[in-house]
Amino acid sequence: EVNAGRSEWLCGVLKPYKILVEHLQKFDQPRQHLIARQMRRFYMVMKTVWIGTDTAEPMYNRTFQKWIDDTADNQDLVKLVKKECRAFASIFVSSVKERFKGIWNYYQAFELIDPKGPDLAEFATPEVWDAIRDLCNRRNVDFDLFKEQVISIRAEATSYDMEDKALIRTDLCSFLRQRRETFVYTRTASPTPQYDRVCQFVFAIPITSAFVESLFSKMSYNQSKIRPNLKDTTMTAILHIHDAVLPDP
């Protein structure tokens, strides 16, 4: 019974991370501006479903809750497995946050290019503005003008029609391409040249492949014959567990 319980919570705890990685690995369109939101969603799910608080238990998913109900006659065992589950989930989330700590503000800075992105007053902290300032300096973009243009396009986006708003949500790159084509067709200069340049280099940053290759390097599988012979499910499980419980080399 104890192994059955552990199996249920381990699969459940790793599923949100699997979903996060799959989102980061999608390459049908640029998604750099969505990374921070997807990670916040991952943290929220882990906190609500698997970690809980000091005064409240997490919700747990359906399959693990079923195991809890089926094992209700052995409360000592249930308490033990719950404790293991919450401890593992907490360490797992801490490990993920530690991995992204050095670049987290940059991921949040990418959101600034989204006209319908998270509220600037809440999410555009001084650290986030400093991160985008650093990126602007690297590409010789005037940061102050860029900031003005971000605020301007955010205000402009409130008057967009439903079709434009839907396109921004589903494919920001296509929206920006159409916007640029409109200026080219009408032979008018873009009112947001610094913003346009930042969008171009943000979408050119190869984030997802670097993240996965760093995991392969961490496991010493880059130059190993093992790598092409592992099933996707096996490789996923190895990487998830390694990243959760083992320190960086």
PDB file of C-alpha atoms in Angstrom, residues 10-240:
ATOM      1  CA  LEU A  10       5.003  10.941  -7.543  1.00  0.00           C
ATOM      2  CA  CYS A  11       3.224  10.752 -10.899  1.00  0.00           C
ATOM      3  CA  GLY A  12       0.931  13.565  -9.827  1.00  0.00           C
ATOM      4  CA  VAL A  13       3.709  15.831  -8.551  1.00  0.00           C
ATOM      5  CA  LEU A  14       5.744  15.443 -11.739  1.00  0.00           C
ATOM      6  CA  LYS A  15       2.833  16.001 -14.124  1.00  0.00           C
ATOM      7  CA  PRO A  16       2.681  19.832 -13.768  1.00  0.00           C
ATOM      8  CA  TYR A  17       6.424  19.993 -14.448  1.00  0.00           C
ATOM      9  CA  LYS A  18       5.997  17.756 -17.494  1.00  0.00           C
ATOM     10  CA  ILE A  19       3.280  20.090 -18.785  1.00  0.00           C
ATOM     11  CA  LEU A  20       5.511  23.113 -18.156  1.00  0.00           C
ATOM     12  CA  VAL A  21       8.435  21.603 -20.051  1.00  0.00           C
ATOM     13  CA  GLU A  22       6.175  20.595 -22.944  1.00  0.00           C
ATOM     14  CA  HIS A  23       4.922  24.188 -23.181  1.00  0.00           C
ATOM     15  CA  LEU A  24       8.494  25.480 -23.176  1.00  0.00           C
ATOM     16  CA  GLN A  25       9.430  23.012 -25.909  1.00  0.00           C
ATOM     17  CA  LYS A  26       6.698  24.007 -28.352  1.00  0.00           C
ATOM     18  CA  PHE A  27       8.247  25.510 -31.463  1.00  0.00           C
ATOM     19  CA  ASP A  28       5.238  26.191 -33.713  1.00  0.00           C
ATOM     20  CA  GLN A  29       5.557  29.898 -32.812  1.00  0.00           C
ATOM     21  CA  PRO A  30       7.720  32.095 -30.562  1.00  0.00           C
ATOM     22  CA  ARG A  31       6.572  31.905 -26.939  1.00  0.00           C
ATOM     23  CA  GLN A  32       9.270  33.756 -25.013  1.00  0.00           C
ATOM     24  CA  HIS A  33       6.736  36.277 -23.696  1.00  0.00           C
ATOM     25  CA  LEU A  34       4.669  33.456 -22.143  1.00  0.00           C
ATOM     26  CA  ILE A  35       7.398  31.678 -20.175  1.00  0.00           C
ATOM     27  CA  ALA A  36       6.965  33.648 -16.938  1.00  0.00           C
ATOM     28  CA  ARG A  37       3.190  33.143 -16.960  1.00  0.00           C
ATOM     29  CA  GLN A  38       3.544  29.418 -17.556  1.00  0.00           C
ATOM     30  CA  MET A  39       6.018  29.162 -14.701  1.00  0.00           C
ATOM     31  CA  ARG A  40       3.760  31.144 -12.355  1.00  0.00           C
ATOM     32  CA  ARG A  41       0.955  28.756 -13.245  1.00  0.00           C
ATOM     33  CA  PHE A  42       3.225  25.804 -12.451  1.00  0.00           C
ATOM     34  CA  TYR A  43       4.133  27.281  -9.042  1.00  0.00           C
ATOM     35  CA  MET A  44       0.464  27.974  -8.272  1.00  0.00           C
ATOM     36  CA  VAL A  45      -0.609  24.415  -9.145  1.00  0.00           C
ATOM     37  CA  MET A  46       2.184  22.901  -7.083  1.00  0.00           C
ATOM     38  CA  LYS A  47       1.363  25.118  -4.102  1.00  0.00           C
ATOM     39  CA  THR A  48      -2.380  24.463  -4.272  1.00  0.00           C
ATOM     40  CA  VAL A  49      -2.438  20.778  -5.173  1.00  0.00           C
ATOM     41  CA  TRP A  50       0.733  19.330  -3.638  1.00  0.00           C
ATOM     42  CA  ILE A  51       2.352  21.607  -1.032  1.00  0.00           C
ATOM     43  CA  GLY A  52      -0.353  23.504   0.809  1.00  0.00           C
ATOM     44  CA  THR A  53       0.372  25.841   3.722  1.00  0.00           C
ATOM     45  CA  ASP A  54       1.257  25.537   7.394  1.00  0.00           C
ATOM     46  CA  THR A  55      -2.419  25.638   8.311  1.00  0.00           C
ATOM     47  CA  ALA A  56      -4.050  23.900   5.331  1.00  0.00           C
ATOM     48  CA  GLU A  57      -3.377  20.695   3.463  1.00  0.00           C
ATOM     49  CA  PRO A  58      -3.066  20.758  -0.315  1.00  0.00           C
ATOM     50  CA  MET A  59      -5.993  19.638  -2.461  1.00  0.00           C
ATOM     51  CA  TYR A  60      -4.182  16.608  -3.975  1.00  0.00           C
ATOM     52  CA  ASN A  61      -5.208  15.226  -7.335  1.00  0.00           C
ATOM     53  CA  ARG A  62      -8.019  12.745  -7.889  1.00  0.00           C
ATOM     54  CA  THR A  63      -5.940   9.571  -8.081  1.00  0.00           C
ATOM     55  CA  PHE A  64      -3.914  10.277  -4.943  1.00  0.00           C
ATOM     56  CA  GLN A  65      -7.045  11.338  -3.090  1.00  0.00           C
ATOM     57  CA  LYS A  66      -8.623   8.022  -4.074  1.00  0.00           C
ATOM     58  CA  TRP A  67      -5.647   6.189  -2.566  1.00  0.00           C
ATOM     59  CA  ILE A  68      -6.095   8.265   0.616  1.00  0.00           C
ATOM     60  CA  ASP A  69      -9.782   7.329   0.783  1.00  0.00           C
ATOM     61  CA  ASP A  70      -9.073   3.649   0.098  1.00  0.00           C
ATOM     62  CA  THR A  71      -6.447   3.597   2.866  1.00  0.00           C
ATOM     63  CA  ALA A  72      -8.508   5.521   5.407  1.00  0.00           C
ATOM     64  CA  ASP A  73      -8.350   2.652   7.876  1.00  0.00           C
ATOM     65  CA  ASN A  74      -4.580   3.123   8.243  1.00  0.00           C
ATOM     66  CA  GLN A  75      -4.160   6.769   9.178  1.00  0.00           C
ATOM     67  CA  ASP A  76      -0.538   6.380  10.252  1.00  0.00           C
ATOM     68  CA  LEU A  77       0.372   5.206   6.764  1.00  0.00           C
ATOM     69  CA  VAL A  78      -1.663   7.982   5.149  1.00  0.00           C
ATOM     70  CA  LYS A  79       0.049  10.627   7.274  1.00  0.00           C
ATOM     71  CA  LEU A  80       3.490   9.221   6.425  1.00  0.00           C
ATOM     72  CA  VAL A  81       2.863   9.192   2.677  1.00  0.00           C
ATOM     73  CA  LYS A  82       1.288  12.661   2.754  1.00  0.00           C
ATOM     74  CA  LYS A  83       4.333  13.985   4.602  1.00  0.00           C
ATOM     75  CA  GLU A  84       6.673  12.443   2.024  1.00  0.00           C
ATOM     76  CA  CYS A  85       4.578  13.858  -0.794  1.00  0.00           C
ATOM     77  CA  ARG A  86       4.521  17.423   0.523  1.00  0.00           C
ATOM     78  CA  ALA A  87       8.218  17.363   1.403  1.00  0.00           C
ATOM     79  CA  PHE A  88       9.193  16.125  -2.053  1.00  0.00           C
ATOM     80  CA  ALA A  89       6.930  18.659  -3.800  1.00  0.00           C
ATOM     81  CA  SER A  90       8.357  21.501  -1.707  1.00  0.00           C
ATOM     82  CA  ILE A  91      11.971  20.511  -2.444  1.00  0.00           C
ATOM     83  CA  PHE A  92      11.101  20.023  -6.099  1.00  0.00           C
ATOM     84  CA  VAL A  93       9.665  23.533  -6.442  1.00  0.00           C
ATOM     85  CA  SER A  94      12.626  25.023  -4.561  1.00  0.00           C
ATOM     86  CA  SER A  95      14.957  23.249  -6.973  1.00  0.00           C
ATOM     87  CA  VAL A  96      13.129  24.655  -9.999  1.00  0.00           C
ATOM     88  CA  LYS A  97      13.157  28.174  -8.542  1.00  0.00           C
ATOM     89  CA  GLU A  98      16.870  27.892  -7.809  1.00  0.00           C
ATOM     90  CA  ARG A  99      17.567  26.801 -11.374  1.00  0.00           C
ATOM     91  CA  PHE A 100      15.778  29.846 -12.791  1.00  0.00           C
ATOM     92  CA  LYS A 101      16.758  32.350 -10.094  1.00  0.00           C
ATOM     93  CA  GLY A 102      19.439  34.077 -12.139  1.00  0.00           C
ATOM     94  CA  ILE A 103      17.213  34.608 -15.195  1.00  0.00           C
ATOM     95  CA  TRP A 104      13.746  34.885 -13.667  1.00  0.00           C
ATOM     96  CA  ASN A 105      13.598  38.680 -14.032  1.00  0.00           C
ATOM     97  CA  TYR A 106      14.583  38.338 -17.692  1.00  0.00           C
ATOM     98  CA  TYR A 107      11.715  35.918 -18.290  1.00  0.00           C
ATOM     99  CA  GLN A 108       9.371  38.440 -16.690  1.00  0.00           C
ATOM    100  CA  ALA A 109      10.939  41.195 -18.778  1.00  0.00           C
ATOM    101  CA  PHE A 110       9.960  39.325 -21.954  1.00  0.00           C
ATOM    102  CA  GLU A 111       6.315  39.822 -20.943  1.00  0.00           C
ATOM    103  CA  LEU A 112       6.699  43.563 -21.428  1.00  0.00           C
ATOM    104  CA  ILE A 113       6.410  43.176 -25.203  1.00  0.00           C
ATOM    105  CA  ASP A 114       2.910  41.691 -24.884  1.00  0.00           C
ATOM    106  CA  PRO A 115       0.328  44.483 -25.405  1.00  0.00           C
ATOM    107  CA  LYS A 116      -2.171  42.434 -23.390  1.00  0.00           C
ATOM    108  CA  GLY A 117       0.359  41.142 -20.882  1.00  0.00           C
ATOM    109  CA  PRO A 118       0.178  41.156 -17.074  1.00  0.00           C
ATOM    110  CA  ASP A 119      -0.460  44.462 -15.324  1.00  0.00           C
ATOM    111  CA  LEU A 120       2.666  46.614 -15.364  1.00  0.00           C
ATOM    112  CA  ALA A 121       1.902  48.067 -11.943  1.00  0.00           C
ATOM    113  CA  GLU A 122       2.007  44.599 -10.385  1.00  0.00           C
ATOM    114  CA  PHE A 123       4.548  42.645 -12.410  1.00  0.00           C
ATOM    115  CA  ALA A 124       6.903  45.249 -13.900  1.00  0.00           C
ATOM    116  CA  THR A 125       9.029  45.599 -10.758  1.00  0.00           C
ATOM    117  CA  PRO A 126      12.233  47.665 -10.709  1.00  0.00           C
ATOM    118  CA  GLU A 127      14.192  44.404 -11.101  1.00  0.00           C
ATOM    119  CA  VAL A 128      12.206  43.529 -14.232  1.00  0.00           C
ATOM    120  CA  TRP A 129      12.816  46.968 -15.743  1.00  0.00           C
ATOM    121  CA  ASP A 130      16.516  46.580 -14.913  1.00  0.00           C
ATOM    122  CA  ALA A 131      16.555  43.261 -16.771  1.00  0.00           C
ATOM    123  CA  ILE A 132      15.027  44.753 -19.917  1.00  0.00           C
ATOM    124  CA  ARG A 133      17.365  47.736 -19.574  1.00  0.00           C
ATOM    125  CA  ASP A 134      20.281  45.304 -19.674  1.00  0.00           C
ATOM    126  CA  LEU A 135      18.897  43.686 -22.834  1.00  0.00           C
ATOM    127  CA  CYS A 136      18.373  47.116 -24.416  1.00  0.00           C
ATOM    128  CA  ASN A 137      21.954  48.122 -23.620  1.00  0.00           C
ATOM    129  CA  ARG A 138      23.248  44.914 -25.216  1.00  0.00           C
ATOM    130  CA  ARG A 139      21.385  45.746 -28.443  1.00  0.00           C
ATOM    131  CA  ASN A 140      21.947  49.517 -28.416  1.00  0.00           C
ATOM    132  CA  VAL A 141      18.263  50.269 -27.890  1.00  0.00           C
ATOM    133  CA  ASP A 142      17.266  53.421 -26.030  1.00  0.00           C
ATOM    134  CA  PHE A 143      15.705  52.026 -22.864  1.00  0.00           C
ATOM    135  CA  ASP A 144      13.826  55.183 -21.876  1.00  0.00           C
ATOM    136  CA  LEU A 145      12.150  55.403 -25.280  1.00  0.00           C
ATOM    137  CA  PHE A 146      11.368  51.689 -25.177  1.00  0.00           C
ATOM    138  CA  LYS A 147       9.691  52.067 -21.783  1.00  0.00           C
ATOM    139  CA  GLU A 148       7.585  54.976 -23.038  1.00  0.00           C
ATOM    140  CA  GLN A 149       6.554  52.940 -26.075  1.00  0.00           C
ATOM    141  CA  VAL A 150       5.618  49.898 -23.988  1.00  0.00           C
ATOM    142  CA  ILE A 151       3.330  52.042 -21.850  1.00  0.00           C
ATOM    143  CA  SER A 152       1.905  53.646 -25.005  1.00  0.00           C
ATOM    144  CA  ILE A 153       1.153  50.349 -26.772  1.00  0.00           C
ATOM    145  CA  ARG A 154      -0.387  48.930 -23.584  1.00  0.00           C
ATOM    146  CA  ALA A 155      -2.772  51.891 -23.518  1.00  0.00           C
ATOM    147  CA  GLU A 156      -3.458  51.525 -27.236  1.00  0.00           C
ATOM    148  CA  ALA A 157      -4.270  47.820 -26.834  1.00  0.00           C
ATOM    149  CA  THR A 158      -7.311  48.607 -24.716  1.00  0.00           C
ATOM    150  CA  SER A 159      -9.050  49.909 -27.861  1.00  0.00           C
ATOM    151  CA  TYR A 160      -8.142  46.981 -30.130  1.00  0.00           C
ATOM    152  CA  ASP A 161     -11.029  45.012 -31.618  1.00  0.00           C
ATOM    153  CA  MET A 162     -11.773  41.468 -30.501  1.00  0.00           C
ATOM    154  CA  GLU A 163      -9.994  39.939 -33.489  1.00  0.00           C
ATOM    155  CA  ASP A 164      -6.718  41.711 -32.689  1.00  0.00           C
ATOM    156  CA  LYS A 165      -6.976  40.863 -29.003  1.00  0.00           C
ATOM    157  CA  ALA A 166      -7.565  37.201 -29.836  1.00  0.00           C
ATOM    158  CA  LEU A 167      -4.577  37.158 -32.192  1.00  0.00           C
ATOM    159  CA  ILE A 168      -2.349  38.685 -29.499  1.00  0.00           C
ATOM    160  CA  ARG A 169      -3.383  35.951 -27.072  1.00  0.00           C
ATOM    161  CA  THR A 170      -2.874  33.096 -29.535  1.00  0.00           C
ATOM    162  CA  ASP A 171       0.013  34.288 -31.705  1.00  0.00           C
ATOM    163  CA  LEU A 172       1.690  37.539 -30.701  1.00  0.00           C
ATOM    164  CA  CYS A 173       4.359  37.208 -33.367  1.00  0.00           C
ATOM    165  CA  SER A 174       1.732  37.133 -36.141  1.00  0.00           C
ATOM    166  CA  PHE A 175       0.022  40.189 -34.670  1.00  0.00           C
ATOM    167  CA  LEU A 176       3.303  42.116 -34.634  1.00  0.00           C
ATOM    168  CA  ARG A 177       4.031  41.006 -38.196  1.00  0.00           C
ATOM    169  CA  GLN A 178       0.652  42.277 -39.374  1.00  0.00           C
ATOM    170  CA  ARG A 179       1.203  45.514 -37.511  1.00  0.00           C
ATOM    171  CA  ARG A 180       4.528  46.028 -39.259  1.00  0.00           C
ATOM    172  CA  GLU A 181       3.064  45.154 -42.662  1.00  0.00           C
ATOM    173  CA  THR A 182       0.411  47.815 -42.144  1.00  0.00           C
ATOM    174  CA  PHE A 183       3.087  50.475 -41.654  1.00  0.00           C
ATOM    175  CA  VAL A 184       4.994  49.227 -44.706  1.00  0.00           C
ATOM    176  CA  TYR A 185       1.865  49.169 -46.867  1.00  0.00           C
ATOM    177  CA  THR A 186       0.839  52.678 -45.845  1.00  0.00           C
ATOM    178  CA  ARG A 187       4.455  53.904 -46.067  1.00  0.00           C
ATOM    179  CA  THR A 188       4.344  55.324 -42.570  1.00  0.00           C
ATOM    180  CA  ALA A 189       7.016  55.031 -39.913  1.00  0.00           C
ATOM    181  CA  SER A 190       6.317  52.888 -36.895  1.00  0.00           C
ATOM    182  CA  PRO A 191       5.549  55.041 -33.833  1.00  0.00           C
ATOM    183  CA  THR A 192       7.359  52.445 -31.670  1.00  0.00           C
ATOM    184  CA  PRO A 193      10.762  51.685 -33.294  1.00  0.00           C
ATOM    185  CA  GLN A 194      12.513  50.789 -30.029  1.00  0.00           C
ATOM    186  CA  TYR A 195       9.665  48.491 -29.019  1.00  0.00           C
ATOM    187  CA  ASP A 196       9.801  46.829 -32.446  1.00  0.00           C
ATOM    188  CA  ARG A 197      13.531  46.126 -32.121  1.00  0.00           C
ATOM    189  CA  VAL A 198      13.149  44.657 -28.650  1.00  0.00           C
ATOM    190  CA  CYS A 199      10.386  42.352 -29.922  1.00  0.00           C
ATOM    191  CA  GLN A 200      12.691  41.115 -32.675  1.00  0.00           C
ATOM    192  CA  PHE A 201      15.574  40.177 -30.400  1.00  0.00           C
ATOM    193  CA  VAL A 202      13.350  38.771 -27.637  1.00  0.00           C
ATOM    194  CA  PHE A 203      11.772  36.369 -30.123  1.00  0.00           C
ATOM    195  CA  ALA A 204      15.239  35.461 -31.399  1.00  0.00           C
ATOM    196  CA  ILE A 205      16.508  34.276 -27.983  1.00  0.00           C
ATOM    197  CA  PRO A 206      16.722  30.434 -28.112  1.00  0.00           C
ATOM    198  CA  ILE A 207      15.491  29.707 -24.613  1.00  0.00           C
ATOM    199  CA  THR A 208      13.816  26.322 -24.832  1.00  0.00           C
ATOM    200  CA  SER A 209      16.546  24.329 -26.518  1.00  0.00           C
ATOM    201  CA  ALA A 210      19.156  25.752 -24.155  1.00  0.00           C
ATOM    202  CA  PHE A 211      17.091  24.649 -21.164  1.00  0.00           C
ATOM    203  CA  VAL A 212      16.762  21.047 -22.334  1.00  0.00           C
ATOM    204  CA  GLU A 213      20.362  20.759 -23.509  1.00  0.00           C
ATOM    205  CA  SER A 214      21.494  21.983 -20.092  1.00  0.00           C
ATOM    206  CA  LEU A 215      19.648  19.032 -18.566  1.00  0.00           C
ATOM    207  CA  PHE A 216      21.322  16.585 -20.954  1.00  0.00           C
ATOM    208  CA  SER A 217      24.692  18.099 -20.082  1.00  0.00           C
ATOM    209  CA  LYS A 218      23.888  17.819 -16.401  1.00  0.00           C
ATOM    210  CA  MET A 219      23.203  14.102 -16.852  1.00  0.00           C
ATOM    211  CA  SER A 220      26.384  13.647 -18.959  1.00  0.00           C
ATOM    212  CA  TYR A 221      24.256  12.236 -21.796  1.00  0.00           C
ATOM    213  CA  ASN A 222      25.320  14.637 -24.544  1.00  0.00           C
ATOM    214  CA  GLN A 223      28.171  12.408 -25.719  1.00  0.00           C
ATOM    215  CA  SER A 224      26.668   9.104 -24.557  1.00  0.00           C
ATOM    216  CA  LYS A 225      25.264   6.246 -26.626  1.00  0.00           C
ATOM    217  CA  ILE A 226      22.530   5.972 -24.003  1.00  0.00           C
ATOM    218  CA  ARG A 227      20.828   9.177 -25.097  1.00  0.00           C
ATOM    219  CA  PRO A 228      19.324   8.073 -28.468  1.00  0.00           C
ATOM    220  CA  ASN A 229      18.242   4.728 -27.030  1.00  0.00           C
ATOM    221  CA  LEU A 230      16.134   6.044 -24.148  1.00  0.00           C
ATOM    222  CA  LYS A 231      12.375   6.233 -24.484  1.00  0.00           C
ATOM    223  CA  ASP A 232      10.843   9.681 -24.014  1.00  0.00           C
ATOM    224  CA  THR A 233       9.034   8.582 -20.866  1.00  0.00           C
ATOM    225  CA  THR A 234      12.217   7.112 -19.366  1.00  0.00           C
ATOM    226  CA  MET A 235      14.271  10.209 -20.160  1.00  0.00           C
ATOM    227  CA  THR A 236      11.590  12.478 -18.726  1.00  0.00           C
ATOM    228  CA  ALA A 237      11.423  10.536 -15.478  1.00  0.00           C
ATOM    229  CA  ILE A 238      15.233  10.472 -15.114  1.00  0.00           C
ATOM    230  CA  LEU A 239      15.574  14.214 -15.665  1.00  0.00           C
ATOM    231  CA  HIS A 240      12.678  15.150 -13.393  1.00  0.00           C
TER     232      HIS A 240
END
